[in-house]
mmCIF file of C-alpha atoms in Angstrom:
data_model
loop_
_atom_site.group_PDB
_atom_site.id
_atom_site.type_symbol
_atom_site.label_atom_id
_atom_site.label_comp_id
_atom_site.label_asym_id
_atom_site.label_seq_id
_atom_site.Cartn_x
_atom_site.Cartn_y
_atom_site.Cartn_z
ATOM 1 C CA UNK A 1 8.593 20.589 17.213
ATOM 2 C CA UNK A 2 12.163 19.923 17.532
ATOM 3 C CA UNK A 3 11.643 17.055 14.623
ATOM 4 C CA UNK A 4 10.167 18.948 12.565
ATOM 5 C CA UNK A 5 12.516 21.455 12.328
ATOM 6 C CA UNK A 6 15.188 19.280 11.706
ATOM 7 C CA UNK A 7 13.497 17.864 8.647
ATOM 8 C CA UNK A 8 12.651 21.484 7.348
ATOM 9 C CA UNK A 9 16.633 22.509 8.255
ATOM 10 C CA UNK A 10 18.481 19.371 6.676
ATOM 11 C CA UNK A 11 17.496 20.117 2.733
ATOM 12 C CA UNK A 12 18.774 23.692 2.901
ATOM 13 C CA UNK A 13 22.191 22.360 4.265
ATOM 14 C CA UNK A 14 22.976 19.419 1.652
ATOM 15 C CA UNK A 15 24.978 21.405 -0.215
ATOM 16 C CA UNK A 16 27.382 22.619 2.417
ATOM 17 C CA UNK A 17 27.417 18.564 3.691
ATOM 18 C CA UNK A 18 29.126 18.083 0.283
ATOM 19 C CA UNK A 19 31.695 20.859 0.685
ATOM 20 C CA UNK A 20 32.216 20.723 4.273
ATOM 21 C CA UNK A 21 32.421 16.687 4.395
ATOM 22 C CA UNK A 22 34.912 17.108 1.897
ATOM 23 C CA UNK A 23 37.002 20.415 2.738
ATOM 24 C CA UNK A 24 36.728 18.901 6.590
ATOM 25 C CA UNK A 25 38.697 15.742 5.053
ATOM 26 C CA UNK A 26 41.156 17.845 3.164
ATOM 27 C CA UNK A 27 41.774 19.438 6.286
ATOM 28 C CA UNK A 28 41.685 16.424 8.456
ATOM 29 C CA UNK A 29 44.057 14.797 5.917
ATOM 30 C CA UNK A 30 46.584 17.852 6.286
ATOM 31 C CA UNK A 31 46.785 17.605 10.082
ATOM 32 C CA UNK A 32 47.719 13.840 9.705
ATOM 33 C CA UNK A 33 50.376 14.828 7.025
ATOM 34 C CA UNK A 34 51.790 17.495 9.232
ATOM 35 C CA UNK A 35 51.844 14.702 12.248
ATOM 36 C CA UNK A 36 49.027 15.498 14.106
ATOM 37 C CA UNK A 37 46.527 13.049 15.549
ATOM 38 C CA UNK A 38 43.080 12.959 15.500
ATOM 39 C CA UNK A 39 42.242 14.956 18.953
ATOM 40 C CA UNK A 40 43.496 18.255 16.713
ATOM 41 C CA UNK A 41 41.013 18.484 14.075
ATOM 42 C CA UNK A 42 38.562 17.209 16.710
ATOM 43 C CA UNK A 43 39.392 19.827 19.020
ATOM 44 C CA UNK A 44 39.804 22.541 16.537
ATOM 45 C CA UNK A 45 36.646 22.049 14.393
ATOM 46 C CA UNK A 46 34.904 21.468 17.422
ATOM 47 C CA UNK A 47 35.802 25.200 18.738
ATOM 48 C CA UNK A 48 37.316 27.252 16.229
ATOM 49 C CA UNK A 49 34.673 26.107 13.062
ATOM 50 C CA UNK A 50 36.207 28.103 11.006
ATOM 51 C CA UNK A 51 37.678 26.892 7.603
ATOM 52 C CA UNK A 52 40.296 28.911 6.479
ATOM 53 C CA UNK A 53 41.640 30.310 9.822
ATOM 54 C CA UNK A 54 41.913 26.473 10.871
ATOM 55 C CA UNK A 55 44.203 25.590 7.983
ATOM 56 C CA UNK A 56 46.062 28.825 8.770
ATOM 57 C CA UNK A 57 46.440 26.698 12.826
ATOM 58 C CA UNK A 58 47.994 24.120 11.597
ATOM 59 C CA UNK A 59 50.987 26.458 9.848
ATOM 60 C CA UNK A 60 51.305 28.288 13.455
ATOM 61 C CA UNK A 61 51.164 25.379 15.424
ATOM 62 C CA UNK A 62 54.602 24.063 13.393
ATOM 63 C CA UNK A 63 55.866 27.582 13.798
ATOM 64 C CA UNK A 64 57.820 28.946 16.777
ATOM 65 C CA UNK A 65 54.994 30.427 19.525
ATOM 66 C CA UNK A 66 54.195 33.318 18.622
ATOM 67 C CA UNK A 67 50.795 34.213 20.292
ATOM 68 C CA UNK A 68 50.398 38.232 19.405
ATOM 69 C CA UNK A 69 51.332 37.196 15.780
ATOM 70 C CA UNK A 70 48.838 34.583 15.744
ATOM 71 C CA UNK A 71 46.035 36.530 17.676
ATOM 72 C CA UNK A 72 45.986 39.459 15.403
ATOM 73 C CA UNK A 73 46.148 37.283 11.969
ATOM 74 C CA UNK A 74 43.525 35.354 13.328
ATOM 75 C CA UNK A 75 41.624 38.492 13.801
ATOM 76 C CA UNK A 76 42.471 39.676 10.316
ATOM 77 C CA UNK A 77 41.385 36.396 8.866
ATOM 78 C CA UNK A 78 37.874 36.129 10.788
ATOM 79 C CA UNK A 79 37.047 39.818 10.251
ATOM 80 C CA UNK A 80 34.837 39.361 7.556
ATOM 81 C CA UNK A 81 32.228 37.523 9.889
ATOM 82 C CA UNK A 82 31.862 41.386 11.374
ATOM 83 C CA UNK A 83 29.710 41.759 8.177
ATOM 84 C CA UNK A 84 27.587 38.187 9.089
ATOM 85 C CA UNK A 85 26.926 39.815 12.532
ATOM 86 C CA UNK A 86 25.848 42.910 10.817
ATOM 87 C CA UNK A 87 23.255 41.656 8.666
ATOM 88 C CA UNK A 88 21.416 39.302 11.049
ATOM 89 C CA UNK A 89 21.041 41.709 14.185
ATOM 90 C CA UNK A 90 17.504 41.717 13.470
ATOM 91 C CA UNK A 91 16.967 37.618 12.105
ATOM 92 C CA UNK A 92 18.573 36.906 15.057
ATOM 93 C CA UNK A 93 16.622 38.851 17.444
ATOM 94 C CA UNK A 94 14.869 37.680 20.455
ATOM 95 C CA UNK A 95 16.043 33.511 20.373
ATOM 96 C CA UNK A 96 16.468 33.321 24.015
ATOM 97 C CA UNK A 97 19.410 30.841 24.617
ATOM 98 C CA UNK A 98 19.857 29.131 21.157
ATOM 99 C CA UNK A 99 21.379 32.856 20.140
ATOM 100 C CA UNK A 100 24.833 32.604 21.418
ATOM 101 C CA UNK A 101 25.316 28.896 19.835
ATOM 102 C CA UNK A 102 23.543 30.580 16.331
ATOM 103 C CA UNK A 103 26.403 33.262 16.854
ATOM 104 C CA UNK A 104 28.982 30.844 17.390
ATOM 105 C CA UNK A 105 28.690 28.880 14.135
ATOM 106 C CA UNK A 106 28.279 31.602 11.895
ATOM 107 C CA UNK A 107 30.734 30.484 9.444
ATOM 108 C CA UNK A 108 30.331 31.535 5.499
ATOM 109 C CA UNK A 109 27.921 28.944 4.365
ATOM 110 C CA UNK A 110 26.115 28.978 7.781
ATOM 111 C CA UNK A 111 25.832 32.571 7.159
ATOM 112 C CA UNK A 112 24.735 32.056 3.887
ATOM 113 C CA UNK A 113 22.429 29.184 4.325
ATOM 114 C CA UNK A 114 20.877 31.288 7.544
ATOM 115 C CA UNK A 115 20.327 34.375 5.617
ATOM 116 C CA UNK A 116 18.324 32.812 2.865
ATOM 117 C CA UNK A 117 16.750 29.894 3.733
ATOM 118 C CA UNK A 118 12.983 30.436 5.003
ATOM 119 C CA UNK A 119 11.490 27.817 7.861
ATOM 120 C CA UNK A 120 8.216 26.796 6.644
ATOM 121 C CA UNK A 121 5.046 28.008 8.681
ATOM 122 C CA UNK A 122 4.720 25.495 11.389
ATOM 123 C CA UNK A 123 8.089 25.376 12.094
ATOM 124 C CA UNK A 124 9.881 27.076 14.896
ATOM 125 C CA UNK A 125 12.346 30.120 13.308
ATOM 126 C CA UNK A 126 14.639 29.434 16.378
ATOM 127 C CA UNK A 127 15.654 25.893 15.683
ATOM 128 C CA UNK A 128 15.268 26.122 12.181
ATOM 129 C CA UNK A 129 18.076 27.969 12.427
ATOM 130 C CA UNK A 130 19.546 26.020 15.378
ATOM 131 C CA UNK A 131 19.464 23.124 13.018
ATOM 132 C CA UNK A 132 20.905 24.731 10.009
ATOM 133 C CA UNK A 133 24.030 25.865 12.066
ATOM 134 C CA UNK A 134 24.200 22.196 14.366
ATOM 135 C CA UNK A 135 23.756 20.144 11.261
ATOM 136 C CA UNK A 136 27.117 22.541 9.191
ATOM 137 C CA UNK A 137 28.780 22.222 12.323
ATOM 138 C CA UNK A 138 28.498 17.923 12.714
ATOM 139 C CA UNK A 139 29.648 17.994 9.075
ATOM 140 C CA UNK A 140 32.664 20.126 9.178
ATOM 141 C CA UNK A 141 33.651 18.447 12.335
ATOM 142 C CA UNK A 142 32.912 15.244 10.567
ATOM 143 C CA UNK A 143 34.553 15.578 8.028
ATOM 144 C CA UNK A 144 38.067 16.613 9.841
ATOM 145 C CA UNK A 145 37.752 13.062 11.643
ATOM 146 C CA UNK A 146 37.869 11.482 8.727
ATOM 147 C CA UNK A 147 40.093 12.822 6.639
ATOM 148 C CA UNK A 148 42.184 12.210 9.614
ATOM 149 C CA UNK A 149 41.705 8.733 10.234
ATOM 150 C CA UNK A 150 40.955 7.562 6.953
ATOM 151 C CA UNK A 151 41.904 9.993 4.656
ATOM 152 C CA UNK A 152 44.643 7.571 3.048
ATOM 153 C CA UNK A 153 41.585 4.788 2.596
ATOM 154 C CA UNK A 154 39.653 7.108 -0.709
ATOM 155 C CA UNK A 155 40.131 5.321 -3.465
ATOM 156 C CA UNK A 156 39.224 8.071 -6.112
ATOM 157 C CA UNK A 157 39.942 11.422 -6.734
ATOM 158 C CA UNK A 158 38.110 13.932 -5.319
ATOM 159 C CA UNK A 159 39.610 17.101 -6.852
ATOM 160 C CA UNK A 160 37.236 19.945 -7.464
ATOM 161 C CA UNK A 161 34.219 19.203 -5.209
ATOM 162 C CA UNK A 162 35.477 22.040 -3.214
ATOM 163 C CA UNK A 163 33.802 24.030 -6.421
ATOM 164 C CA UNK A 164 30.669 23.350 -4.918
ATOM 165 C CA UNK A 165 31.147 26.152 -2.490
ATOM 166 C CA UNK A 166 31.903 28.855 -5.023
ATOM 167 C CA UNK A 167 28.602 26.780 -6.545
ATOM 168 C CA UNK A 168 26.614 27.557 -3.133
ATOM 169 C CA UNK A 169 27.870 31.300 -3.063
ATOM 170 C CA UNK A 170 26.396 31.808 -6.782
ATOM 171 C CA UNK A 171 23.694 30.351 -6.677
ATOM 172 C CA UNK A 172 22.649 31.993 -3.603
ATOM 173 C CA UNK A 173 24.054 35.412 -4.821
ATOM 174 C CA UNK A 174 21.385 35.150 -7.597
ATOM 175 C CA UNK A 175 18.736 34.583 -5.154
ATOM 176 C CA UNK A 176 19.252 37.207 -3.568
ATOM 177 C CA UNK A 177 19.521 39.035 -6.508
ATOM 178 C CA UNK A 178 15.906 38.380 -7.048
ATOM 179 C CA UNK A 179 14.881 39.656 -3.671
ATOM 180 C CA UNK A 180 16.486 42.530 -3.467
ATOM 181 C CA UNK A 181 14.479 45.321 -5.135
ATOM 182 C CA UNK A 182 17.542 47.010 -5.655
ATOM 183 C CA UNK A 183 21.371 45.722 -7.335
ATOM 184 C CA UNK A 184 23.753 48.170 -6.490
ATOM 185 C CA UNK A 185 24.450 46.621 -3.275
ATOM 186 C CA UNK A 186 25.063 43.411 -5.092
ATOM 187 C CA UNK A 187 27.312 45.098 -7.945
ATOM 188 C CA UNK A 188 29.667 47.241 -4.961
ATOM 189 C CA UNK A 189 30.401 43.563 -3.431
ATOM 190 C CA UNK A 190 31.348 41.665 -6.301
ATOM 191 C CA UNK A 191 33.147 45.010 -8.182
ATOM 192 C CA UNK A 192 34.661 46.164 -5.111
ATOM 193 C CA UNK A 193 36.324 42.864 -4.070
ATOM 194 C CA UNK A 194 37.189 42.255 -7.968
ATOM 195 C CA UNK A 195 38.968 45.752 -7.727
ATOM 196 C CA UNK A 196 40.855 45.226 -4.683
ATOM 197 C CA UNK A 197 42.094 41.647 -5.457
ATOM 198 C CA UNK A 198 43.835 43.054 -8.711
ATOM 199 C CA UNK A 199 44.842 45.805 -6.776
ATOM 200 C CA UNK A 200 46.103 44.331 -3.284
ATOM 201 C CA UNK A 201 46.656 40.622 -4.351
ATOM 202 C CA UNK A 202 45.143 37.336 -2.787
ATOM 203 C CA UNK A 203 46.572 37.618 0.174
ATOM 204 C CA UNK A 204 45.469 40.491 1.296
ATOM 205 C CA UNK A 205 42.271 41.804 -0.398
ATOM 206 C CA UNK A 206 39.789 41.327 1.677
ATOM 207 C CA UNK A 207 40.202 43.667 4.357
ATOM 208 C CA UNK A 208 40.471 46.983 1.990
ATOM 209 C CA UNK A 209 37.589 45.321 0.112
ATOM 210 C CA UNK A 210 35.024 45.221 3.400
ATOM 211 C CA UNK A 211 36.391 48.881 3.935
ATOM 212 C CA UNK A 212 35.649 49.677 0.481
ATOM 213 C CA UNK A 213 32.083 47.499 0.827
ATOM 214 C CA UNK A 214 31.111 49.822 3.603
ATOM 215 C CA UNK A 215 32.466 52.766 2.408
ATOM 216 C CA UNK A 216 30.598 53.089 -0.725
ATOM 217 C CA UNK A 217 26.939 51.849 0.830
ATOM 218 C CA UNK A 218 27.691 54.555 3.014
ATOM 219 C CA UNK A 219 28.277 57.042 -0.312
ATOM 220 C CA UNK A 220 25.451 55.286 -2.043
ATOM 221 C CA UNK A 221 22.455 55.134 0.965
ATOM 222 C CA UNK A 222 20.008 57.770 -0.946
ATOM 223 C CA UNK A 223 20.154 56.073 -4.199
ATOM 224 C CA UNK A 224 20.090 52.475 -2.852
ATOM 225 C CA UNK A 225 17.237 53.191 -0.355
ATOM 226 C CA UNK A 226 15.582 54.968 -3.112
ATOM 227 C CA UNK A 227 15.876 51.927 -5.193
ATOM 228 C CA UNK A 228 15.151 49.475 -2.653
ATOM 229 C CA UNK A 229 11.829 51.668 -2.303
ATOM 230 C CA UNK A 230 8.358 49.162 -3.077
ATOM 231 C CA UNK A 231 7.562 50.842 -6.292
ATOM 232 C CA UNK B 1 56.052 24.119 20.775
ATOM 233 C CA UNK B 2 55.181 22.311 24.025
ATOM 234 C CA UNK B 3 51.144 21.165 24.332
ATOM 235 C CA UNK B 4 50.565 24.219 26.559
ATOM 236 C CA UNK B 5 52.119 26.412 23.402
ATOM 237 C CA UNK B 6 50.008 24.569 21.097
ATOM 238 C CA UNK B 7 46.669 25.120 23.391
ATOM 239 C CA UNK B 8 47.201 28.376 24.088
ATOM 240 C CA UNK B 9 47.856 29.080 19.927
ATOM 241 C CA UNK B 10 44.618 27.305 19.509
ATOM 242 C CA UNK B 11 42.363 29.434 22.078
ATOM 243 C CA UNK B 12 43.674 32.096 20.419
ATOM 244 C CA UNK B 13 42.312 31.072 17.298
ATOM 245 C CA UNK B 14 39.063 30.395 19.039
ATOM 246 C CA UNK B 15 38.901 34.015 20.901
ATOM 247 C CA UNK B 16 39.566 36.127 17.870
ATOM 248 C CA UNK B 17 36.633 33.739 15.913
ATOM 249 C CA UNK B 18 34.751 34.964 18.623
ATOM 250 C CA UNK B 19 34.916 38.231 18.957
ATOM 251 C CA UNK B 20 34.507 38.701 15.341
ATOM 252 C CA UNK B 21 31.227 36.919 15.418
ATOM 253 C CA UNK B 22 29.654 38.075 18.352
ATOM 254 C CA UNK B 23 31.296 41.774 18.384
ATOM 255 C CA UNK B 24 28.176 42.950 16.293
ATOM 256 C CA UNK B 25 25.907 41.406 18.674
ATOM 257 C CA UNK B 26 27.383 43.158 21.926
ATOM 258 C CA UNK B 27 27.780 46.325 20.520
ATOM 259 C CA UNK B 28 24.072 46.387 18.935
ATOM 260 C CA UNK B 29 22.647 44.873 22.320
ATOM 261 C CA UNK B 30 18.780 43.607 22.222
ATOM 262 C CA UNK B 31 17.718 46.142 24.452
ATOM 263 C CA UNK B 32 18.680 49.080 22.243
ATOM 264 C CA UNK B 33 17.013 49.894 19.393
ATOM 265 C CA UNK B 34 19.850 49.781 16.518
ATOM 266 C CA UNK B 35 21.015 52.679 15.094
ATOM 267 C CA UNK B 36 19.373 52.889 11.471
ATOM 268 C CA UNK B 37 22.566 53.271 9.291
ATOM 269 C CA UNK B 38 23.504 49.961 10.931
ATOM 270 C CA UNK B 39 19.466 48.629 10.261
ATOM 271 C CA UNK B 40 20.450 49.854 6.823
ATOM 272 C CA UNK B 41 23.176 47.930 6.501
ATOM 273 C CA UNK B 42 21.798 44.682 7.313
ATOM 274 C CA UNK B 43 19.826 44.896 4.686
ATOM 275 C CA UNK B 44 22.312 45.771 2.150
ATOM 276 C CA UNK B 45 24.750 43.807 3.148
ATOM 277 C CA UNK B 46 23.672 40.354 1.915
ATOM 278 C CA UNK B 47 23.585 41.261 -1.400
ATOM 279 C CA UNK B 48 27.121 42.668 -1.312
ATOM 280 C CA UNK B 49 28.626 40.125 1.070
ATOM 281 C CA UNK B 50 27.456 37.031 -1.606
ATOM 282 C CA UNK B 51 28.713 38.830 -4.198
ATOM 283 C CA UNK B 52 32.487 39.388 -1.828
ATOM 284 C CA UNK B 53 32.301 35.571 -1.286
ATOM 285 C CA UNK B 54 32.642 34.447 -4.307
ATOM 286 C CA UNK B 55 35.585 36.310 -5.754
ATOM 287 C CA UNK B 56 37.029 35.273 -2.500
ATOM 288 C CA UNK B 57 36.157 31.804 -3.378
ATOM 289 C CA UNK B 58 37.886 32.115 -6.986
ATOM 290 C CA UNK B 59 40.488 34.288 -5.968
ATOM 291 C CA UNK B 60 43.364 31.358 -6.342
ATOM 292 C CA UNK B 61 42.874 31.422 -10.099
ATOM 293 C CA UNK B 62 45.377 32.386 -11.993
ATOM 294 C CA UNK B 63 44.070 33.863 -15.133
ATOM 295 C CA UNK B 64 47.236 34.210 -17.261
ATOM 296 C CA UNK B 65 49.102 30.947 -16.773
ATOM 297 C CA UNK B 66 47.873 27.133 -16.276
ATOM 298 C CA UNK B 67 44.090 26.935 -17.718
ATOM 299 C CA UNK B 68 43.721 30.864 -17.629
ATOM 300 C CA UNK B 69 40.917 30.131 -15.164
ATOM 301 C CA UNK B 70 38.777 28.508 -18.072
ATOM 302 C CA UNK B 71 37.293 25.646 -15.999
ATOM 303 C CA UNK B 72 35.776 28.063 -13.171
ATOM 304 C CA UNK B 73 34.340 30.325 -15.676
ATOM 305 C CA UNK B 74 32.628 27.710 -17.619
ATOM 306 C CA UNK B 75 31.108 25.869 -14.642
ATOM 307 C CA UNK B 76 30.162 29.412 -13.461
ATOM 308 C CA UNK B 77 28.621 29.724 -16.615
ATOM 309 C CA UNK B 78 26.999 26.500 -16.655
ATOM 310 C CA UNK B 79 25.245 27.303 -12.737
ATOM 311 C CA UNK B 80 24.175 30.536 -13.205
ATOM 312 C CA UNK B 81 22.523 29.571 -16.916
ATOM 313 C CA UNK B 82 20.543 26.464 -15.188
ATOM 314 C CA UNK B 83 19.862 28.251 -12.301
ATOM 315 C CA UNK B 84 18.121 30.789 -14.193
ATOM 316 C CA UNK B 85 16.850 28.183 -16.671
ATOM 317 C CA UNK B 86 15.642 25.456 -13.806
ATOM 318 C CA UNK B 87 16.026 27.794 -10.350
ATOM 319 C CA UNK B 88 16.053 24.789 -8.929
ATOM 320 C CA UNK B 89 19.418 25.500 -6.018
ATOM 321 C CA UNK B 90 20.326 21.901 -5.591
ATOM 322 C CA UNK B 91 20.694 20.799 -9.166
ATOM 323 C CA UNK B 92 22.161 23.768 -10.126
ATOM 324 C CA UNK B 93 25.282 23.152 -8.143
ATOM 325 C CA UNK B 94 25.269 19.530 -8.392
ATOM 326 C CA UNK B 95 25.756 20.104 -12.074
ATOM 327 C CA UNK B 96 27.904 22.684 -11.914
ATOM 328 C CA UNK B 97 30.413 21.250 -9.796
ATOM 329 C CA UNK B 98 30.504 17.981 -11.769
ATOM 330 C CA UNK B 99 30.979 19.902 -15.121
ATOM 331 C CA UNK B 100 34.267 21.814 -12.909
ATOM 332 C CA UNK B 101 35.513 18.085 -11.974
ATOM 333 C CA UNK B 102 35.247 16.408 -15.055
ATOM 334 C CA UNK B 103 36.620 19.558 -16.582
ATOM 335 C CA UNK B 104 39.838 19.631 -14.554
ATOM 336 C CA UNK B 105 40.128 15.528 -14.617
ATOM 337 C CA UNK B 106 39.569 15.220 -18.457
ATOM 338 C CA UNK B 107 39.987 18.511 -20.347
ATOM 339 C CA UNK B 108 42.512 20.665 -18.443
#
């Protein structure tokens, strides 16, 4: 059972192998450059798996202590995962002891991969997803050891296959597109996060954009559920 | 920073990852039904969240100095027009993130 959920799990998570085996080596890499060894990233992707809030570690830990500072900009960072939560209260219903692991790892592309991907029939839902979220963890974790160790040993240039992400995120984004019966939802994320990154700047968009996000499917539930309506 | 410092930084990271992922979770308990504007919003949310990801993905472009964000909006273009052509996920981003590397090694 266990197998053959693997096997079902694995194809769905390719693509974030490629940009977590490589963003784990950038990272892994940046560690050794800041003089850290390798029980950092290990530790760190092990129990924080969390991309850019990791990155964001290694600036603190050359900083003075600071732990209030670094609690609450760690919150600030990770608060879009509030909105991962949201959306699979119900997928992740009733998963007995897998669930708190599933919650664990919900990164971005875990998220992403776990909100889309369907297990085929005869395969267990529960470690499909169990899977999905062990296999994205092994690569990010992966990937930090060896940037770390052997980062200096690539001998071409990997710029740009971080793109693959923003590839994932698209290409998923149009998926859904296709199964949602309705596109306003779709429209307020993408517009509203457009309009507050011109507005509030890169570095700190994304907060007022989940406010305006949930603010506006608030103002919009009537015509979206109307929408969203089988026809 | 002494190795306690640096620990203690680092469980911090882990506990606010945390409680931003499972916050949801213990407020919306299994035993409860949830509240429908929250059932609601799982399923709206998807949608809108892909669509938040990816300007948060591009949002290091600069659009009016360097390649005026030329290479990210031609592999975009280059995805999303297989994807609808093929729909095929895999090759869709495969090819789109080799047109953004050779792009960025050879043209910009």
């Amino acid at each position: 059972m266990k197998k053959r959920a693997l096997r079902a799990a694995f194809p769905h998570t390719v693509p974030v192998m490629t940009g977590y085996l490589f963003l784990g080596a950038a990272y892994g890499m940046y560690l050794r450059a800041s003089g850290f060894s390798f029980w950092y990233p290990l530790l760190m992707a092990v129990t924080i798996f969390g991309g850019s809030l990791e990155f964001l570690a290694v600036s603190l830990l050359l900083a003075p202590f600071a732990p209030l500072a670094t609690f609450f900009m760690a919150l600030l960072i990770q608060a879009r995962h509030l909105f991962y939560g949201v959306a699979m209260l119900e997928k992740y219903k009733g998963l007995g002891w897998l669930r708190p692991y599933l919650i664990f790892g919900l990164t971005d592309e875990t998220f992403s991969v776990a909100a889309t991907a369907e297990p085929p029939a005869n395969v267990d839902r529960g470690w499909f997803l169990f899977f999905i979220t062990l296999l994205d963890h092994s690569y990010w974790v992966t990937g930090a050891l060896l940037g770390n160790l052997a980062g200096s040993l690539i001998p071409f240039d990997l710029a740009g296959l971080d793109f693959v992400m923003t590839a994932m995120f698209t290409v998923i984004f149009l998926e859904q597109w296709k199964k949602d019966r309705q596109h306003l939802s779709a429209c307020v994320g993408l517009l509203c996060t457009l309009a507050s990154l011109l507005i509030f700047g890169r570095d700190s968009f994304l907060l007022p954009a989940m406010g305006g996000i949930l603010a506006l499917l608030a103002l919009l539930r009537k015509p979206i559920q109307k929408a969203g309506e089988a026809p | 920073m002494t190795l306690t410092q640096q620990l203690v930084t680092i469980a911090l990271c882990v506990l606010a990852t945390l409680i931003t992922r499972f916050l949801p979770f213990l407020v919306f308990s299994n035993k409860r039904p949830t509240p429908a504007f929250v059932r609601y919003l799982g399923d709206v949310l998807p949608g809108a969240i892909f669509g938040m990801l990816i300007v948060y993905c591009l949002k290091d472009v600069q659009l009016l100095s360097g390649s005026h964000g030329l290479p990210e909006a031609l592999a975009l273009g280059a995805t999303v027009l297989l994807h609808l052509w093929k729909k095929n996920l895999l090759l869709s981003m495969a090819v789109g993130t080799l047109c953004y590397m050779t792009m960025i090694h050879f043209v910009f």
